XYZ file of C-alpha atoms in Angstrom:
567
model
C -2.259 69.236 18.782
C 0.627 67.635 20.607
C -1.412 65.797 22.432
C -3.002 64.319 18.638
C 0.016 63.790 17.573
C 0.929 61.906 20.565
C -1.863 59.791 20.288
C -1.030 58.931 16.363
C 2.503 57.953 17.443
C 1.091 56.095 20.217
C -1.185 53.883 17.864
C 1.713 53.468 15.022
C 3.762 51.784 17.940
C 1.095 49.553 19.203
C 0.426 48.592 15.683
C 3.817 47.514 15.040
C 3.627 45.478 18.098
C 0.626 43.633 17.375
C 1.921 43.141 13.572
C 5.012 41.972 14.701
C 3.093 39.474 17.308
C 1.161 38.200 14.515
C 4.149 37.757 12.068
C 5.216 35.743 14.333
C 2.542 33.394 14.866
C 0.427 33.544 12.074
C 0.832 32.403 8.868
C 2.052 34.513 5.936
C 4.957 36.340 6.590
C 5.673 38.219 3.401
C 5.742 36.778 0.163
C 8.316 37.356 -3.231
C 9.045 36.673 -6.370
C 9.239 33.412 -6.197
C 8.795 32.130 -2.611
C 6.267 32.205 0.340
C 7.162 32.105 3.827
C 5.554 31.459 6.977
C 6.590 30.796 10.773
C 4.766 27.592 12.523
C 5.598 27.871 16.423
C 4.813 24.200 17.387
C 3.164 24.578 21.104
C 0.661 23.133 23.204
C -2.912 24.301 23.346
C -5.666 23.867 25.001
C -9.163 22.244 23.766
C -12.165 20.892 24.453
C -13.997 18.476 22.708
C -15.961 15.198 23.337
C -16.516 16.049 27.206
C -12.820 16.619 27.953
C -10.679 19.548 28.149
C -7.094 18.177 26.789
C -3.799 20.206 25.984
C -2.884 19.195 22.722
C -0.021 19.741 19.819
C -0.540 22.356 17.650
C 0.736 24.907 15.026
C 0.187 28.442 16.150
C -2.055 27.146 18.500
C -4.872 25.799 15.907
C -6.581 23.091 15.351
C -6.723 22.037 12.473
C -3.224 24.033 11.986
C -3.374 26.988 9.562
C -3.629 26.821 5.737
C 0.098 27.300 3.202
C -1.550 28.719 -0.116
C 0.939 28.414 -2.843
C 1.002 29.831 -6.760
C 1.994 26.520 -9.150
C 5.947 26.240 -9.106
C 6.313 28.580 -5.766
C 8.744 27.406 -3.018
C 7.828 27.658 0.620
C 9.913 28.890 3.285
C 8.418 27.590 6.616
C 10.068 28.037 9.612
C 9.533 25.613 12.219
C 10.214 26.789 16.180
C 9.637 23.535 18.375
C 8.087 25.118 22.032
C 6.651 22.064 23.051
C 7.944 19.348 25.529
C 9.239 17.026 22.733
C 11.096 16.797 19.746
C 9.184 17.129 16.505
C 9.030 16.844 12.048
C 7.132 18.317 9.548
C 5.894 16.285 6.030
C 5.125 18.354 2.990
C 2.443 15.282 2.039
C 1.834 15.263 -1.641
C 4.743 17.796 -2.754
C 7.589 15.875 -4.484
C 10.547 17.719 -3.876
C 12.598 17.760 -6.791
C 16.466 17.191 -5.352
C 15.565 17.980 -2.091
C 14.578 15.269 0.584
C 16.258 17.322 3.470
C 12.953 19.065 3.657
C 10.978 16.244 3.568
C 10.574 15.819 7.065
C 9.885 11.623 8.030
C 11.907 11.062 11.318
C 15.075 9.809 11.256
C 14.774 8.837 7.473
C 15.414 12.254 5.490
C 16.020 14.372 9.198
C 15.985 13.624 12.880
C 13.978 15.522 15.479
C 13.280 19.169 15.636
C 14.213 19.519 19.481
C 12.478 21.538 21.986
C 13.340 25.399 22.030
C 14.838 24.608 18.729
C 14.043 25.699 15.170
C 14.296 24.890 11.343
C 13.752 26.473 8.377
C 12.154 23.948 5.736
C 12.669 24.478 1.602
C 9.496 23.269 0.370
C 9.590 23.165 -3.467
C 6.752 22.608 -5.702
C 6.632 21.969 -9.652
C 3.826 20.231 -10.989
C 1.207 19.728 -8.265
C -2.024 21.360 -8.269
C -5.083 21.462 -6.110
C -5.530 20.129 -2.440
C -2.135 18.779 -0.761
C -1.742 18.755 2.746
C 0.795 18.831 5.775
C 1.787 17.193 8.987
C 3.878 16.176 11.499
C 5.841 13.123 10.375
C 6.668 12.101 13.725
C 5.599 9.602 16.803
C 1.584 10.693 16.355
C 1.713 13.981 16.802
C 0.011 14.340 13.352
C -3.251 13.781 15.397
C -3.370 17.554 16.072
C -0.487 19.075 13.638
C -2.245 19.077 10.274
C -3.218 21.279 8.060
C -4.061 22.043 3.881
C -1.614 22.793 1.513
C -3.109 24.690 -1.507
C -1.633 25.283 -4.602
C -2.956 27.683 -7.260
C -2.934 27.414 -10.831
C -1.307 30.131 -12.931
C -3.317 33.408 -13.673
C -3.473 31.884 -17.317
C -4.390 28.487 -15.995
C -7.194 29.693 -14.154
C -10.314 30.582 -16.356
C -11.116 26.977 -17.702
C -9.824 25.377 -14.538
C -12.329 24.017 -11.174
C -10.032 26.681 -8.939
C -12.084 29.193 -10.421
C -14.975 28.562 -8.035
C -15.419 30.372 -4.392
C -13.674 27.496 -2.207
C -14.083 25.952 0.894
C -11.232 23.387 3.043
C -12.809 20.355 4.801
C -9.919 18.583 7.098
C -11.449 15.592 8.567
C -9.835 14.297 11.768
C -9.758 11.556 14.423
C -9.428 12.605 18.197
C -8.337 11.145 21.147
C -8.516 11.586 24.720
C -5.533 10.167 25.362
C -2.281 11.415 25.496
C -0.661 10.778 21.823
C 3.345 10.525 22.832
C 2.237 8.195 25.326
C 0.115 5.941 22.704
C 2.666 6.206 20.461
C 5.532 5.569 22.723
C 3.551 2.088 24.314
C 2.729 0.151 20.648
C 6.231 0.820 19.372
C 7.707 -0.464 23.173
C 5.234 -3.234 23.107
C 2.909 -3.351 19.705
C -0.069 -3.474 21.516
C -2.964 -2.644 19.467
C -4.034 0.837 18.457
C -5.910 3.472 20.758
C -9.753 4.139 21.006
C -10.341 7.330 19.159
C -13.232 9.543 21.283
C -14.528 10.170 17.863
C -13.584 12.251 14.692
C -14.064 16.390 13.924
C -14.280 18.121 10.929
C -12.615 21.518 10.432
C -12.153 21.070 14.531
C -15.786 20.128 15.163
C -17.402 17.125 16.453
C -20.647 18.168 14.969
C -24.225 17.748 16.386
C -24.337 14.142 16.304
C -22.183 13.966 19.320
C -23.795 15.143 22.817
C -21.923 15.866 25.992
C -24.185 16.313 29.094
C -27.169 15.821 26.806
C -26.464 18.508 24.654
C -24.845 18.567 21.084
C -20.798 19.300 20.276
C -20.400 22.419 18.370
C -21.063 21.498 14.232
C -19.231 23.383 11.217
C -21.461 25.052 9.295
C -20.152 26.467 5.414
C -22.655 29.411 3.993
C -23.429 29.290 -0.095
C -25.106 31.568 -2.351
C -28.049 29.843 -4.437
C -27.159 29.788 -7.547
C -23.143 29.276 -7.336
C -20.864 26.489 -8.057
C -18.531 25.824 -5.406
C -15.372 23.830 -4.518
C -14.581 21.514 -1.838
C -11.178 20.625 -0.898
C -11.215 17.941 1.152
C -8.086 16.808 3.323
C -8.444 12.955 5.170
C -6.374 13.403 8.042
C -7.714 10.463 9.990
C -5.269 8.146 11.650
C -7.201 5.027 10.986
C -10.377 5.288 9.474
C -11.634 5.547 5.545
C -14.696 7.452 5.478
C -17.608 8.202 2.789
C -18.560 11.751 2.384
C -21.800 13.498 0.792
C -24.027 16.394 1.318
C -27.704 15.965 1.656
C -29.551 16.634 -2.072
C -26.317 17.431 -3.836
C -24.694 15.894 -6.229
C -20.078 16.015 -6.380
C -18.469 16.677 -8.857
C -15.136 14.976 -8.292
C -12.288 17.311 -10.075
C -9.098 16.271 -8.672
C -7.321 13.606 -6.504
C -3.924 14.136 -4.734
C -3.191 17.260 -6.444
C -3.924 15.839 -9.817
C -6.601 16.469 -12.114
C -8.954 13.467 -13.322
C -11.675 13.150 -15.511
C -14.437 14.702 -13.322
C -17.484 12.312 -12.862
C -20.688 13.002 -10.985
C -21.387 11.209 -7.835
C -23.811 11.442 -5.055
C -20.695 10.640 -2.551
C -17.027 9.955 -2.618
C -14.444 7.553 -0.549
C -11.201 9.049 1.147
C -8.566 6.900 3.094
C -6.547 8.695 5.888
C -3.474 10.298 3.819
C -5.765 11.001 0.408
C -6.776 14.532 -0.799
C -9.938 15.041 -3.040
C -11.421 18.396 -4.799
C -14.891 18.585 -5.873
C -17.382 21.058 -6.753
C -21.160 21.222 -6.405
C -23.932 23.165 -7.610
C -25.654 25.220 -4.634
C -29.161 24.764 -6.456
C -31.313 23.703 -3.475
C -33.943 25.136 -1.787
C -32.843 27.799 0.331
C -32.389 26.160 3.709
C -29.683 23.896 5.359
C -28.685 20.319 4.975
C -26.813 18.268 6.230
C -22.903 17.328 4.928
C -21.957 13.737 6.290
C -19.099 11.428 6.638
C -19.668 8.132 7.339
C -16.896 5.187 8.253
C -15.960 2.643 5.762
C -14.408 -0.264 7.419
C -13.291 -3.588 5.534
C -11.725 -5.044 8.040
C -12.768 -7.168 11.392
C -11.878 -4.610 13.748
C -14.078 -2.695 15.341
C -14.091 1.174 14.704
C -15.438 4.063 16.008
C -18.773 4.450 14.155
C -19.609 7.867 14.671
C -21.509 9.863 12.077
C -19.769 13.491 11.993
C -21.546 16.130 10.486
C -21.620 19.882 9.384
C -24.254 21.817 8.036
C -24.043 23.555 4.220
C -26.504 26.853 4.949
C -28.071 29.160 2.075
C -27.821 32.558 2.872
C -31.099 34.280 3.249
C -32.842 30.926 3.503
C -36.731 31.335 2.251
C -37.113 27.829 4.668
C -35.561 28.533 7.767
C -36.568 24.792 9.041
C -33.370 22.361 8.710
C -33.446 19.448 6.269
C -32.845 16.624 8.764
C -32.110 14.057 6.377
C -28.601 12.706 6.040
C -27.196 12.005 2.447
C -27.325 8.480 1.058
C -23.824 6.818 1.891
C -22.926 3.004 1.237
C -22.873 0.721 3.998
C -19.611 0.301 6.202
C -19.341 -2.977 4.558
C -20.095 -2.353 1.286
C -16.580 -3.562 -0.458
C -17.783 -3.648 -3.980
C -19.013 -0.140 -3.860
C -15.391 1.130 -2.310
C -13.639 -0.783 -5.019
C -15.631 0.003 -7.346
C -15.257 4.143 -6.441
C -11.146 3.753 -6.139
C -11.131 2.045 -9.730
C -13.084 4.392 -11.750
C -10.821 7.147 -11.162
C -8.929 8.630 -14.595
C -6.294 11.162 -15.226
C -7.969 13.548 -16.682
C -5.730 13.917 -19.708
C -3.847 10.887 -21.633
C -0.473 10.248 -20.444
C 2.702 10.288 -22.733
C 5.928 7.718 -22.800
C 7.735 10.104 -20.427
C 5.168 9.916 -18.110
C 4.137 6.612 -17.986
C 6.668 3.422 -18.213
C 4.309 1.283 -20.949
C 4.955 0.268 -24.371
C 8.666 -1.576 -25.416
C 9.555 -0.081 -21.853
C 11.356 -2.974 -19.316
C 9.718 -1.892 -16.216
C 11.703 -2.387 -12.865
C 8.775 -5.197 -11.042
C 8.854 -5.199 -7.186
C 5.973 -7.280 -5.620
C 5.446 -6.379 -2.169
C 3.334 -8.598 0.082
C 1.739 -6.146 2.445
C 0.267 -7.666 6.037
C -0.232 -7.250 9.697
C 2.412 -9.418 11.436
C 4.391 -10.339 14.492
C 8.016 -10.179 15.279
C 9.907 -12.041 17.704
C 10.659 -9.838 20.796
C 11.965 -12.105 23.523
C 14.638 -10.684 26.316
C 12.962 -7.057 25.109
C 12.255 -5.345 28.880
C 9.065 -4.198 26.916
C 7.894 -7.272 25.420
C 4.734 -9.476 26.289
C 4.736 -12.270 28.231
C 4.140 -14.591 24.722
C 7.261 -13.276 23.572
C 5.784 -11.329 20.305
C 4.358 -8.430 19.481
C 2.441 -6.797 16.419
C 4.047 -5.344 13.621
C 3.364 -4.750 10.610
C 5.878 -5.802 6.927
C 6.717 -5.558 3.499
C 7.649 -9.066 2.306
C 8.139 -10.077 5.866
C 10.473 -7.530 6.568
C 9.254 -5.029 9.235
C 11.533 -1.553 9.196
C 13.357 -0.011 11.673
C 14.633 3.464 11.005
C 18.359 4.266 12.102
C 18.456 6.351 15.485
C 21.693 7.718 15.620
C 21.635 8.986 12.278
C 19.268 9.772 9.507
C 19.026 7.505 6.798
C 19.753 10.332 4.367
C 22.906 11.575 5.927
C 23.613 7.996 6.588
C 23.436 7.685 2.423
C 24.915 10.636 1.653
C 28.261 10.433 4.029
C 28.311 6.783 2.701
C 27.887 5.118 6.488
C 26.573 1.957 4.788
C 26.715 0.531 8.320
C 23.354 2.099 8.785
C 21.080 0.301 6.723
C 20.790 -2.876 4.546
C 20.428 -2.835 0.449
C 19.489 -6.557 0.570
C 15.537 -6.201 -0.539
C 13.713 -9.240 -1.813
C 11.646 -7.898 -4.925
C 9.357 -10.441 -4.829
C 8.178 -12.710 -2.352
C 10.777 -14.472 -0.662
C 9.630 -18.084 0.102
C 11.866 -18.564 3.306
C 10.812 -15.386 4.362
C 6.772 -16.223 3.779
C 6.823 -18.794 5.877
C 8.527 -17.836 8.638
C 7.116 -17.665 11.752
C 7.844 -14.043 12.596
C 8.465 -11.496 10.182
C 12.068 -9.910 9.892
C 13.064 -6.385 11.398
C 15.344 -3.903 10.135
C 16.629 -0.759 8.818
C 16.242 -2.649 4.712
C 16.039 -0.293 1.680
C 15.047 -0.634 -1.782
C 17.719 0.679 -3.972
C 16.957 1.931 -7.389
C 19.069 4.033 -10.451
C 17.930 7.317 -11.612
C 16.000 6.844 -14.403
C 14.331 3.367 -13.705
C 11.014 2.741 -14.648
C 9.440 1.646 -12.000
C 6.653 -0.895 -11.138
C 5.290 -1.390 -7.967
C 2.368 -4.503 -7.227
C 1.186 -3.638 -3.722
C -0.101 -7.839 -2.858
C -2.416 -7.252 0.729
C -2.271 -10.444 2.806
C -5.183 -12.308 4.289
C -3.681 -12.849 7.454
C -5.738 -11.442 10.112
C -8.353 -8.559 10.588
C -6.164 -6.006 8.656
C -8.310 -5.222 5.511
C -7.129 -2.298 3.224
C -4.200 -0.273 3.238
C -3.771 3.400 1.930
C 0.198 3.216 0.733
C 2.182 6.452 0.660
C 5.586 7.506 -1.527
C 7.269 10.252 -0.560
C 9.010 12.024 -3.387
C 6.978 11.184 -6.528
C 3.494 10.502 -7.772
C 2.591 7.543 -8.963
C 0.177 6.354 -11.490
C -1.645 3.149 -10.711
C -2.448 1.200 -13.704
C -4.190 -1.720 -12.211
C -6.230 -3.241 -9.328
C -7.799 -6.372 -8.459
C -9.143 -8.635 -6.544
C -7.314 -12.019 -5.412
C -3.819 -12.607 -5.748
C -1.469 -11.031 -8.471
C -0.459 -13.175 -11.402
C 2.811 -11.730 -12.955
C 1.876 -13.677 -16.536
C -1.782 -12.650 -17.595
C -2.648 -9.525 -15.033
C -0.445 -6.874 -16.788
C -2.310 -7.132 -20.000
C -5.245 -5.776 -18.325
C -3.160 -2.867 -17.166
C -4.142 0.810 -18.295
C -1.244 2.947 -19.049
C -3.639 5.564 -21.240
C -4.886 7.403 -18.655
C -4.270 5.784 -15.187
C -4.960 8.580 -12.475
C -1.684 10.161 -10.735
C -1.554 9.602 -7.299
C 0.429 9.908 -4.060
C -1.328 7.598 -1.735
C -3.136 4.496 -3.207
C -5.071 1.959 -1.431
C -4.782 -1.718 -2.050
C -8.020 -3.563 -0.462
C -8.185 -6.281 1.784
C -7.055 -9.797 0.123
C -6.547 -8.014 -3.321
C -3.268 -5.839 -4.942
C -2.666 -2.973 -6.933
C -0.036 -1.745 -9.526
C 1.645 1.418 -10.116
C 4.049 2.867 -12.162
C 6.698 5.164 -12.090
C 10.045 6.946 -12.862
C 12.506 7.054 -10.732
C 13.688 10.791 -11.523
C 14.142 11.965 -8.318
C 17.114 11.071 -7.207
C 18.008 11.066 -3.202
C 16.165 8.659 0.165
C 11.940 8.573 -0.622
C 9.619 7.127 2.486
C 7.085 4.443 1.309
C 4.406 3.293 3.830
C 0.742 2.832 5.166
C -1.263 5.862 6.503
C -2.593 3.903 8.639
C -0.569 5.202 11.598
C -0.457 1.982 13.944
C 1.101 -0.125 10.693
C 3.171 2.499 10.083
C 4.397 2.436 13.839
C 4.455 -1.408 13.445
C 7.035 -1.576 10.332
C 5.053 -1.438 7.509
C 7.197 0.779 5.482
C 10.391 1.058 3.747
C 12.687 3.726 1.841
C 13.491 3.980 -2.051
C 17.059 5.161 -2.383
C 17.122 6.472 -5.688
C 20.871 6.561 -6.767
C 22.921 8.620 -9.204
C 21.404 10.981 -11.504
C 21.822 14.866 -11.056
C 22.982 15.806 -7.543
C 21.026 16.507 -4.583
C 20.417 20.097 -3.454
C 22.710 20.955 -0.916
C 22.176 20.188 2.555
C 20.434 23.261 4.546
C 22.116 25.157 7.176
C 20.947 24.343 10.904
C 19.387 20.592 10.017
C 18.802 19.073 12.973
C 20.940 16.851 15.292
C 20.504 13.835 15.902
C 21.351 13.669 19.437
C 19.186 15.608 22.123
């Protein structure tokens, strides 16, 4: 008997241990009333994919990193230890953050670095998002590897007539490289040379069967339905670079909701994601029992040259009557199919109408900021770094390419009124000096705005160069885009094709090569808000700026232990 007893007490301690272990690594800590938390130890890990064995960045050592689930209106505690060689941030991608940029995470604009062996605690506040967010690091390119989804759940009365109803599965689609990422990173800001090769993409952390290393196929995803259920994808574009199509052999999508927002669902035998974009859709599992193939497939409107790998996974009946493998692929556009991409991004609705207080329409002066958007150069002469022509790539809004503040964030730099910091002189429309300069303009400029503006934004891409599209990001809000076009903006007549009924609420919008978009807004949440391309080389380049929105209620206090900025 004592030795029983001896044996339970043995177990009860081991158990702790192992708990405790896990707690510590693993996702859900313990969750409350009204917040979540979980612990993300940032580390290196090793993997090996597309013939190489690499040690990578990752959270808890996953990739992709592990899934934050969420009720409507929770906050998140996450706690972030940094044990990896280099200093690191966190973006909450999609959540606005009423009050509270400290937790927003973009390097030295709303925090600076997480250093090694150090930790912090982010406040990660939701309200009305729903559906498919996602997170990452928001730092050099470490959000390569450190990704991962961000659900959040409807309300138990929400949830009968709503698609979140369905059994669900998370597709995060992701480029890889086999190079080191600090380094890449660290060379095109030094020198703006042009982007890294990826080795090819993954999805959920597989290269899928289309890839072969030694003659024989990667490792491929495979998701397991039930014939006769409907079923929702939530799909997360983590890419760095590259838009991609997406369908599933002899199903059709049913496209539900874009950037945690509902639209007005449509049927479709494929949708288009650009890196930064989230998309939930469901599908019928009403095939013949056997497996078939789910693809993604590049989209590329611009002249330079992409990886064109096809990466698969496999959808799989249980008990499959036909156990032979359906080896056709789905029916995707072309990678140069422009009208069928633009035509895709512009059908998309909110799936209710919107009201006054959503929407700045009507007798409403709206705030109008043109932004020219483009690939550029900058003038980088007596740089040790710089080429021998003298320039390098960057990337601008209205010719000005930013440069965040090193010694202090831009937010503390508001906040303790350093003014020094940054510059409030913005053009709001195309500058003509400016335009035709022969190098674009670098430096830490902002775009101030008062709490309350309404808010329009005409995103104007540039022909100048092999650049094409541009998936555009804002930190802070959601945005509803209420027009798109072809050709270049005209500030007279294109407005009164606007529509401010139901224009679909977004958080990253892309504006296609040569052509511009327009969205609207209110500027209601007041503090320092990120705005830039996902594509991460522009984004390294300069293409990006910050909204300061001004006045209004005040700013949640600061958190204890935000980082320093000095090592």
């Amino acid at each position: 008997m004592l030795m029983c007893c001896s044996s339970k007490m043995s177990f009860l301690i081991l158990s702790f241990l192992v708990l405790s272990f896990l707690s510590a690594r693993f996702p859900v800590v313990r969750a409350q009333a009204t917040a979540v938390e979980y612990n993300f130890v940032v580390e290196q890990a090793n993997f090996t994919k597309f013939c190489e064995t690499r040690s990578i960045l990752t959270v808890n050592g996953m990739f992709p990193g592990p899934e934050i689930r969420v009720l409507k209106g929770q906050t998140v505690h996450v706690n972030v230890q940094n044990d990896a060689g280099y200093g690191i941030t966190i973006h909450w991608h999609g959540v606005k953050q009423p009050r509270n940029p400290w937790s927003d995470g973009p390097e030295n604009v709303t925090q600076c670095l997480i250093q090694p062996g150090k930790n912090f605690t982010y406040e990660v506040i939701t309200s009305d998002e729903i559906g498919t967010l996602w997170w990452h690091a928001h730092s050099d390119w470490s959000r390569a590897t450190v990704h991962g989804a961000f659900i959040i759940l409807p309300s138990s009365d929400e949830l009968a007539d709503s698609p979140y109803r369905f059994p669900n599965y998370t597709l995060v689609f992701a480029t890889w490289y086999n190079q080191d990422l600090k380094e890449i990173s660290d060379i095109i800001s030094a020198n703006g040379s042009a982007t890294a090769d990826a080795a090819g993409y993954t999805l959920n952390g597989y290269p899928g069967d289309q890839v072969t290393c030694n003659n024989v196929s990667e490792p491929i995803y495979n998701m397991t339905v039930e014939h006769g259920e409907t079923y929702l994808l939530r799909l997360v574009h983590a890419a760095m670079h590259e838009p991609q199509y997406f369908g599933i052999t002899g199903h059709n999508l049913t496209v539900v909701a874009r950037d945690g927002a509902l639209v007005k669902n449509f049927s479709t035998p494929y949708v288009l994601l650009y890196p930064g974009q989230t998309m939930d859709v469901t599908f019928e599992a009403n095939q013949n029992q056997s497996r078939y193939y789910m693809l993604y497939r590049y989209f590329d409107d611009s002249s330079v040259d992409t990886n064109d790998q096809n990466t698969t996974g496999f959808l799989i009946y249980s008990n499959p009557v036909d156990s032979t493998v359906n080896t056709t692929f789905p029916t995707l556009p072309g990678a140069k199919d422009n009208s069928t991409a633009f035509n895709f991004t512009a059908g998309l609705r909110s799936k209710n109408s919107r009201t006054d207080t959503e929407v700045p329409r009507g007798n409403v002066t709206v705030k109008r900021i043109i932004l020219t958007v483009r690939v550029d150069t900058v003038n980088c002469s007596g740089s040790s770094t710089c080429p021998s022509a003298g320039t390098k790539s960057a990337a601008s809004f209205n010719r000005i390419s930013f440069a965040a503040p090193t010694e202090l964030d831009l937010l503390r730099a508001y906040v303790g009124g350093n003014t020094s910091l940054y510059n409030t002189s913005y053009p709001l429309s195309p500058d003509e000096e400016l335009e035709n300069a022969t190098y674009a303009y670098q430096g830490t400029n902002v775009i101030e705005l008062n709490y309350g503006d309404p808010v329009e934004i005409v995103y104007q891409a540039i022909d100048a160069g092999p650049a094409g599209g541009h998936p555009l990001h804002l930190h802070g809000f959601s945005f509803f885009q209420v027009g798109m076009n072809n050709g270049t903006f005209d500030n007279s007549t294109d407005p009164a094709s606007y529509n401010t009924d139901d224009p679909p609420e977004l958080n990253t919008a892309v504006v296609f090569g040569s052509g511009w978009i327009a969205v609207r807004f209110f500027a209601n949440n007041p503090g320092v808000w990120f705005m830039h391309c996902h594509f991460e080389s522009h984004a390294s380049w300069g293409m990006s700026t910050a909204l300061i929105v001004k006045n209004g209620p005040n700013l949640l206090p600061a958190p204890a232990g935000l980082p320093s900025c000095s090592a």
